[in-house]
Short mmCIF file of C-alpha atoms in Angstrom, two decimals:
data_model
loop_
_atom_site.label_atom_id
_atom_site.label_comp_id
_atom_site.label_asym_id
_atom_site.label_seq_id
_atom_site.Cartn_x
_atom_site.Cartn_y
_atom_site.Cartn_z
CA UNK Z 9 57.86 2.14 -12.57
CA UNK Z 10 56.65 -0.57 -14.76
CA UNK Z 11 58.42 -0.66 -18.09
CA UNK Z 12 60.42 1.97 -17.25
CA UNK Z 13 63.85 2.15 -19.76
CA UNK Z 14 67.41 2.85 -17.92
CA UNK Z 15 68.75 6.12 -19.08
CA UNK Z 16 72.13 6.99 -17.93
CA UNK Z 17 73.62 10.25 -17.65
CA UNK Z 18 77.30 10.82 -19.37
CA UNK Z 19 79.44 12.19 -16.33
CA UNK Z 20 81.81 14.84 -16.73
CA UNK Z 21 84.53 12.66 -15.76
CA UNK Z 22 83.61 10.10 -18.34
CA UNK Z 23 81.72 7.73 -15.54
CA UNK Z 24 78.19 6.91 -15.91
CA UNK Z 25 75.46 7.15 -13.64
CA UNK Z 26 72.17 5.64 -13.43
CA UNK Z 27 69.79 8.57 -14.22
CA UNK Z 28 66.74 6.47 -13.86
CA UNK Z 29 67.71 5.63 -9.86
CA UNK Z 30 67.31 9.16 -9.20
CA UNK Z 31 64.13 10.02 -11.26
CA UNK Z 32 62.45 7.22 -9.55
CA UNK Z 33 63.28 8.45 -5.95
CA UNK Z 34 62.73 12.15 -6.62
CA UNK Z 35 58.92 10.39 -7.50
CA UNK Z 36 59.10 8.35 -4.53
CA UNK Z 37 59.54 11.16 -2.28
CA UNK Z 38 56.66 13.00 -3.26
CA UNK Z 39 54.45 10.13 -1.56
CA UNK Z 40 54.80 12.17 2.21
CA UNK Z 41 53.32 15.20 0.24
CA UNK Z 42 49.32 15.59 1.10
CA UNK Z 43 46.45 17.98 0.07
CA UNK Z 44 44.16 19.27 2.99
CA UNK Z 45 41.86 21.85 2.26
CA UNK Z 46 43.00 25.60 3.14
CA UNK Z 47 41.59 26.67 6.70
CA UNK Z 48 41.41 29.82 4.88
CA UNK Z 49 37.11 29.90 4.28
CA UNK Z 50 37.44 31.63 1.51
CA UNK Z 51 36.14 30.72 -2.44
CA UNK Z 52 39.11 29.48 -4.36
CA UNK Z 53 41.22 29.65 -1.57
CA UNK Z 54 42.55 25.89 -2.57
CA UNK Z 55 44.44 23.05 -0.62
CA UNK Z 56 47.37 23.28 0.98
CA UNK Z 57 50.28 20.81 0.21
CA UNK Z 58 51.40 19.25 3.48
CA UNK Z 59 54.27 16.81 4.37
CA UNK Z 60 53.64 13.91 6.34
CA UNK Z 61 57.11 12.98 6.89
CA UNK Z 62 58.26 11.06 9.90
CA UNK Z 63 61.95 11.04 9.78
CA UNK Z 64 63.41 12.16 12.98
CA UNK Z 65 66.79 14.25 12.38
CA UNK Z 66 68.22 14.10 16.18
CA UNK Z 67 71.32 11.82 17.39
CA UNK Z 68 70.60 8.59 18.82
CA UNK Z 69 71.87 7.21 22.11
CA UNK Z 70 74.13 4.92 22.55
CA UNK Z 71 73.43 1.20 22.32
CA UNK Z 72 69.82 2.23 20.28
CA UNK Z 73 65.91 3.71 21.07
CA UNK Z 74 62.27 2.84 19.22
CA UNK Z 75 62.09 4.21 16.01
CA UNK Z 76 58.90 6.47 15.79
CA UNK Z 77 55.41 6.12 13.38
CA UNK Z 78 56.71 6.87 9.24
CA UNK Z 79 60.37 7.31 10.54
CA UNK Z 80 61.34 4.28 8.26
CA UNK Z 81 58.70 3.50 5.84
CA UNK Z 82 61.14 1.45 3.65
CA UNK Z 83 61.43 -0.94 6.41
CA UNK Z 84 60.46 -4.78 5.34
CA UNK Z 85 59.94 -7.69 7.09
CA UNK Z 86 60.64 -11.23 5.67
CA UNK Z 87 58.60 -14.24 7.49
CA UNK Z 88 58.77 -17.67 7.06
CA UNK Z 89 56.84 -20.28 8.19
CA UNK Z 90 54.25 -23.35 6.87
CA UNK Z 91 50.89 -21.36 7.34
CA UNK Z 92 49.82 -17.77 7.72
CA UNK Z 93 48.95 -18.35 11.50
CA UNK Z 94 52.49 -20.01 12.16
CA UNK Z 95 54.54 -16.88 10.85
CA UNK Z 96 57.94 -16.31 12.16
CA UNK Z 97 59.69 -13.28 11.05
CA UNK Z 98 63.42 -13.61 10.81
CA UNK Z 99 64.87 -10.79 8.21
CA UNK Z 100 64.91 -7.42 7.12
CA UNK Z 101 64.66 -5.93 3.72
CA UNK Z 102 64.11 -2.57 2.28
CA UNK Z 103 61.42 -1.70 -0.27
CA UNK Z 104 63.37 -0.02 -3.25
CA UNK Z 105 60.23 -0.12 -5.51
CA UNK Z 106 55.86 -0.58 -5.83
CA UNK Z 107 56.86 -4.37 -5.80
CA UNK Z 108 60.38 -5.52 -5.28
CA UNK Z 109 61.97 -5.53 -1.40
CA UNK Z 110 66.16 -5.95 -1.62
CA UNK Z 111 67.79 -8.01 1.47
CA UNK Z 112 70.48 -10.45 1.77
CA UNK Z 113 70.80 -13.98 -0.12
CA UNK Z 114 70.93 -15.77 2.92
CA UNK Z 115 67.33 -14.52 4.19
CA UNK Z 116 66.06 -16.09 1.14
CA UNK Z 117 65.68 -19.34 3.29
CA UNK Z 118 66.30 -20.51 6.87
CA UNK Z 119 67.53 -23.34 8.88
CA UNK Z 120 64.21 -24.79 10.48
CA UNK Z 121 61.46 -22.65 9.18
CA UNK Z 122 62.51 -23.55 5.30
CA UNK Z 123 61.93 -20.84 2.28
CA UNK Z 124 60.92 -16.95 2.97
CA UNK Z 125 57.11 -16.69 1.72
CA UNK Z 126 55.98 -13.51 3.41
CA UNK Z 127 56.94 -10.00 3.37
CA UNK Z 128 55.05 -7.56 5.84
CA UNK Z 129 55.53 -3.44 5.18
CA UNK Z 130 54.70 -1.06 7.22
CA UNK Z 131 55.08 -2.50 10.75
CA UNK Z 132 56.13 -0.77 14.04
CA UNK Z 133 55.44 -3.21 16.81
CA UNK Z 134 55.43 -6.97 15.92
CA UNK Z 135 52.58 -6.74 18.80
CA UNK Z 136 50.75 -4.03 19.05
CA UNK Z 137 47.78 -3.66 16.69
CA UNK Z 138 47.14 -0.15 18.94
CA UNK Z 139 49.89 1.82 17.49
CA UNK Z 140 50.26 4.10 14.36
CA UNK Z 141 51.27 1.73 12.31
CA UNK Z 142 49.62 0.49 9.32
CA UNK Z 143 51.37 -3.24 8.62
CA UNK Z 144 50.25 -4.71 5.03
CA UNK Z 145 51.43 -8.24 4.67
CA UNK Z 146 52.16 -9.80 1.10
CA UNK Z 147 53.40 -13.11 -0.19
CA UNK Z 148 56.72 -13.88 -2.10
CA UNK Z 149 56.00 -14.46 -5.74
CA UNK Z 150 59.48 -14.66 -6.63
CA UNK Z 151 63.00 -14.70 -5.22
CA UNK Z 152 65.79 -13.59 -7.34
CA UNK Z 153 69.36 -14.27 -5.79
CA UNK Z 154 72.60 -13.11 -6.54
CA UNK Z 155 74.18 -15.51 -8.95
CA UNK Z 156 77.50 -15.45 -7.90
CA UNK Z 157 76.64 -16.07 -4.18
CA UNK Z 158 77.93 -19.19 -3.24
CA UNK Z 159 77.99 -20.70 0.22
CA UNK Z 160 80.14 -21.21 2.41
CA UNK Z 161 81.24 -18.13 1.14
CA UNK Z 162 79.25 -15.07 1.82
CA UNK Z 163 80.62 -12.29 -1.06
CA UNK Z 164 77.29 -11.04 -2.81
CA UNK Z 165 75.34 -11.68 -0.20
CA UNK Z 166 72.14 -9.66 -1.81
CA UNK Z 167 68.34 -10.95 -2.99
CA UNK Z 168 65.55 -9.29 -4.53
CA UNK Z 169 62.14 -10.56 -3.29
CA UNK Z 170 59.14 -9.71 -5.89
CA UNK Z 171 55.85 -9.07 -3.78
CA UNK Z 172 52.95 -10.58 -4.68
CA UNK Z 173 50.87 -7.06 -5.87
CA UNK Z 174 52.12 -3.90 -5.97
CA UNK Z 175 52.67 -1.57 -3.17
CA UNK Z 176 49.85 1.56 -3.07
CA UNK Z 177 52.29 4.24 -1.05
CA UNK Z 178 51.87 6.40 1.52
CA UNK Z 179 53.28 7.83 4.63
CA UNK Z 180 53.73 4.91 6.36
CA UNK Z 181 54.67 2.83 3.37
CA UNK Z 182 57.01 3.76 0.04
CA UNK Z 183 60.37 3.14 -1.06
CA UNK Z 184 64.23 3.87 -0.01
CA UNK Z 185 66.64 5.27 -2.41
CA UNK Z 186 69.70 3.31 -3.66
CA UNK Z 187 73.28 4.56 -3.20
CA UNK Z 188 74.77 4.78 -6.82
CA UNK Z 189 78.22 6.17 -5.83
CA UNK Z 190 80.99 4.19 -3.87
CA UNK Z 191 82.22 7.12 -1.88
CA UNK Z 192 80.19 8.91 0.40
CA UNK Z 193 80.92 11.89 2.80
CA UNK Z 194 79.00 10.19 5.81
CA UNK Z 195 81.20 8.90 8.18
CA UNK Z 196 78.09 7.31 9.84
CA UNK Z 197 74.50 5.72 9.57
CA UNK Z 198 71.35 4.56 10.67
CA UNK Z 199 70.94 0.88 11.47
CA UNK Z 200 67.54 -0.43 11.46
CA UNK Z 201 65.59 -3.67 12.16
CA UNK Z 202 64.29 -5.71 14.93
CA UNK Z 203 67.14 -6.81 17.00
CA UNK Z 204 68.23 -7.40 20.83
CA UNK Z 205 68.85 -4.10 22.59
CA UNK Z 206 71.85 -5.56 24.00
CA UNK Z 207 73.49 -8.75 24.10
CA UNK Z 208 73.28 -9.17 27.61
CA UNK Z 209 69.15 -9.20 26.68
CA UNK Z 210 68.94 -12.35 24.54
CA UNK Z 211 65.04 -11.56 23.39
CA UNK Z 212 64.69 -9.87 20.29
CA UNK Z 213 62.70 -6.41 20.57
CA UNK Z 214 59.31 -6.55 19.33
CA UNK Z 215 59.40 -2.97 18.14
CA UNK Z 216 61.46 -1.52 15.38
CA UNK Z 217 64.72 -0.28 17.08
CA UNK Z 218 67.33 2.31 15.44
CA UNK Z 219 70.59 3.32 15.85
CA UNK Z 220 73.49 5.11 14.93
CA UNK Z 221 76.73 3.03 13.45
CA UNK Z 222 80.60 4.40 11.80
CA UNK Z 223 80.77 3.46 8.91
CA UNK Z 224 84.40 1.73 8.56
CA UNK Z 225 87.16 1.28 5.59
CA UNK Z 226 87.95 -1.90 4.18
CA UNK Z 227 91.32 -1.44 5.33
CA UNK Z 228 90.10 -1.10 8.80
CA UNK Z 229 87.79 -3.80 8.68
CA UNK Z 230 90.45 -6.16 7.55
CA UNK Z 231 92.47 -5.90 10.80
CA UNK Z 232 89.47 -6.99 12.79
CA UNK Z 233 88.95 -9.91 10.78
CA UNK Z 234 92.37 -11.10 9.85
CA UNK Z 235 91.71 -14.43 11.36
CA UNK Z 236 88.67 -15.38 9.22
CA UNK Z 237 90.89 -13.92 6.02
CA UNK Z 238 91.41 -17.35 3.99
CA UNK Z 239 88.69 -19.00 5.53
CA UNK Z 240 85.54 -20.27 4.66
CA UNK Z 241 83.20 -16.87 4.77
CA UNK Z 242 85.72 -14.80 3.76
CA UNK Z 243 88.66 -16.55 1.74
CA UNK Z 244 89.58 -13.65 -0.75
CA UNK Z 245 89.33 -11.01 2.92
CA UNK Z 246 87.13 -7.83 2.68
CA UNK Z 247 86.14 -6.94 -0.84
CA UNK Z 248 84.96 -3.79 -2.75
CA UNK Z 249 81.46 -5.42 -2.71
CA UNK Z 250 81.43 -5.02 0.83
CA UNK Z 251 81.47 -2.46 3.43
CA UNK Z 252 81.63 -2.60 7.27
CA UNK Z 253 80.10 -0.48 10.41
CA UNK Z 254 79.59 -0.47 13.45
CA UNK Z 255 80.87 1.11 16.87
CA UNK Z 256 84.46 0.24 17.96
CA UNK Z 257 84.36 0.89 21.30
CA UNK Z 258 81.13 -1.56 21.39
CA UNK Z 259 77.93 -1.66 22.41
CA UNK Z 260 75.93 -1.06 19.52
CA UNK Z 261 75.56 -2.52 16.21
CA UNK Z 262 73.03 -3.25 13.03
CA UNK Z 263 69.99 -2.59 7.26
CA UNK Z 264 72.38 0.32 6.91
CA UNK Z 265 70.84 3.75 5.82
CA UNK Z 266 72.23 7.31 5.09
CA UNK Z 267 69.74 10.30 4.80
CA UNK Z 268 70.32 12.61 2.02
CA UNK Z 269 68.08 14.45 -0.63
CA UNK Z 270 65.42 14.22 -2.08
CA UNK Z 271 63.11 15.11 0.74
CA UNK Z 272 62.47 12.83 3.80
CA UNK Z 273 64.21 9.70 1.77
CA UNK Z 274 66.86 7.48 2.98
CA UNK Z 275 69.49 5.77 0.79
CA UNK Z 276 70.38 2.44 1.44
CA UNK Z 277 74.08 1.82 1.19
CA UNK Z 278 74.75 -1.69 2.79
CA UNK Z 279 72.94 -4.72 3.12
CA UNK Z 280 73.35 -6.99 6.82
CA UNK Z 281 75.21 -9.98 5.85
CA UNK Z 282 77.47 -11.16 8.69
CA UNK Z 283 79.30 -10.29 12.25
CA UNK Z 284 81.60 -11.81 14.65
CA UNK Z 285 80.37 -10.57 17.90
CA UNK Z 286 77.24 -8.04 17.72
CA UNK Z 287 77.94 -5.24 19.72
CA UNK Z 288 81.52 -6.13 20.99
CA UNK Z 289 84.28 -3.95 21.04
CA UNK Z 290 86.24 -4.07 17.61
CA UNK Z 291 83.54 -6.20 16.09
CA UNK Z 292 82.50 -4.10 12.90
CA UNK Z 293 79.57 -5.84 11.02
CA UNK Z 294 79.98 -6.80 7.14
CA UNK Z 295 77.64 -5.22 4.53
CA UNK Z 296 76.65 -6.10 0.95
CA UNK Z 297 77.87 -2.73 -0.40
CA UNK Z 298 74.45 -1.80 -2.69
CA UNK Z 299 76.52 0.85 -4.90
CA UNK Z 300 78.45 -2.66 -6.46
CA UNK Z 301 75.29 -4.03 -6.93
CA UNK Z 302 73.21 -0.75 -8.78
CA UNK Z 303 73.52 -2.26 -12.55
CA UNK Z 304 71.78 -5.80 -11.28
CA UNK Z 305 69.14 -4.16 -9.22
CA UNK Z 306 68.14 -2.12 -12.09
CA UNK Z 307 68.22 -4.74 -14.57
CA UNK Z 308 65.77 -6.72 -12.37
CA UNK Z 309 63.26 -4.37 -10.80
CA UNK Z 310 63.39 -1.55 -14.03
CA UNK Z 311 63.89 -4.23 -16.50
#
C-alpha cells in the first residue's frame, strides 16, 4: 500500500515479526472475492460473494504438467530486448505488491539481450492470445539490486523491479505472500515458470509449467555441492540466505512457492538463483531464501 508504515508485532518469544507482511496479504487475498447478483428474484435479496480462485490443490506428476487459468496469478515475466516488437523473455519474478515484482539479481540484465525493461503479468501461453489469460505488459522504471551481491559470487542473489504504473488486481492478476519465518513445516513446493519439460527436450515450453520439488537442508545441499565449496559461486558453501530443492532421484526441477493461509495465496519462500544439472539425480537447485531478505523488501516496496 502506498505509504504504508511497518508495524511489527512483539513475539512471545521476544522475536519480532513483520505485522505489516501479513496485513497486506490478508488484503491481497480478498482480490479472488466477487459480487454477482443473487439468482434469488427476490427485492433485497442482495449479491452473493463468490471466489474466483484458481489454485489447483491436487499432486503433480512427476517431471511437471500446464499450470491452469488464475492458478498462479503472482507469476511475472521479465523481457528484455531493444524494441517492444523484438521482446525476448528470459526470467521469472513474482509480484509481491500493486507495483514492485521480486526476482533474482542476475535477471536484472543478460548476456546478449542487455538490461531487463519489460515485465508482463498475467500470462499463460507465451503464444496463445485464445486462452484465459489476460497478459498486461509494463515497463521497468526502476531496478533495485541487492547491495551485497557481488559477482562471481552469487550469495544475495535477489532484485526488486518497480513497474512502471500500478497493478489494478484481479483474478488473474494480484500479489504472492512473503515467507517471514525461516522454518517451515513443508517438506515440499511448487516450482513455477517457463522452463524445458525435460532436458532431453532442449525448447523451452511456451506455456506456464508447474511442479512439485523437496525442499532440502543446507546440510544436505552441501554434500551435493562440495566441489564448488571454495569456488567462485559459492566460496563461503551454502549459507543461511539460501535454501535448496529439488527431486533427488531426478527428473524434475524449478520460483519456489508454498501454499498456506490466507485464502487461495501462495508464499514465496525461495528465489531461482543457480543449479548444476537441472533435473539430474542429486542435483538440488539453490534459492535466494526470501525469509533473510523480509526487512529489505519491506524497506523498499512499504517504505
Amino acid at each position: 500500500m502506498p505509504g504504508m508504515k511497518i508495524d511489527f508485532c512483539n513475539q512471545a518469544a521476544g522475536s519480532y515479526l513483520h505485522c505489516s507482511v501479513f496485513a497486506v496479504c490478508e488484503k491481497y487475498s480478498q482480490a479472488v472475492i466477487q459480487e454477482e447478483d443473487s439468482p434469488v428474484l427476490t427485492p433485497g435479496a442482495g449479491k452473493n460473494k463468490v471466489s474466483t480462485c484458481g489454485i489447483v490443490e491436487v499432486p503433480l506428476v512427476v517431471g511437471g504438467v500446464q499450470a491452469g487459468p488464475r492458478e498462479f496469478p503472482h507469476m511475472a515475466i521479465i523481457g528484455y530486448g531493444a524494441s517492444e516488437s523484438d521482446i525476448s523473455w528470459m526470467c521469472g519474478g513474482t509480484l509481491v505488491s500493486d507495483e514492485w515484482v521480486l526476482t533474482a539479481a542476475h535477471c536484472s540484465k543478460s548476456r546478449d539481450k542487455g538490461p531487463a525493461k519489460w515485465v508482463r503479468l498475467g500470462e499463460l501461453n507465451l503464444e496463445d492470445s485464445e486462452d484465459e489469460a489476460q497478459p498486461q505488459d509494463f515497463t521497468i522504471s526502476e531496478m533495485i539490486v541487492h547491495p551485497a551481491y557481488k559477482l562471481p559470487a552469487l550469495y544475495n542473489d535477489i532484485a526488486l523491479f518497480k513497474l512502471s504504473a500500478k497493478v489494478e488486481f484481479s483474478a488473474y492478476i494480484r500479489p504472492a505472500c512473503l515467507q517471514v519465518e525461516k522454518h517451515f513445516k513443508d517438506t515440499t513446493g511448487i516450482a513455477i515458470g517457463y522452463g524445458r519439460m525435460d532436458y532431453a527436450n532442449d525448447a523451452q515450453s511456451k506455456h506456464l509449467l508447474k511442479v512439485t520439488l523437496d525442499f532440502v537442508t543446507n546440510t544436505d545441499c552441501s554434500k551435493y555441492y562440495k566441489h564448488d565449496i571454495g569456488g567462485r559461486q559459492i566460496p563461503e558453501g551454502i549459507r543461511d540466505g539460501q535454501l535448496c530443492s529439488g527431486v533427488l532421484e531426478g527428473g524434475k526441477d524449478t520460483c519456489q512457492v508454498v501454499l498456506e493461509k490466507p485464502y487461495c495465496m501462495y508464499s514465496v519462500v525461495g528465489v531461482t538463483s543457480f543449479g548444476k544439472f537441472c533435473g539430474f539425480k542429486n542435483s538440488p537447485a539453490i534459492y535466494t531464501r526470501v525469509s533473510s531478505y523480509i526487512h529489505w523488501i519491506e524497506s523498499t516496496v512499504w517504505k
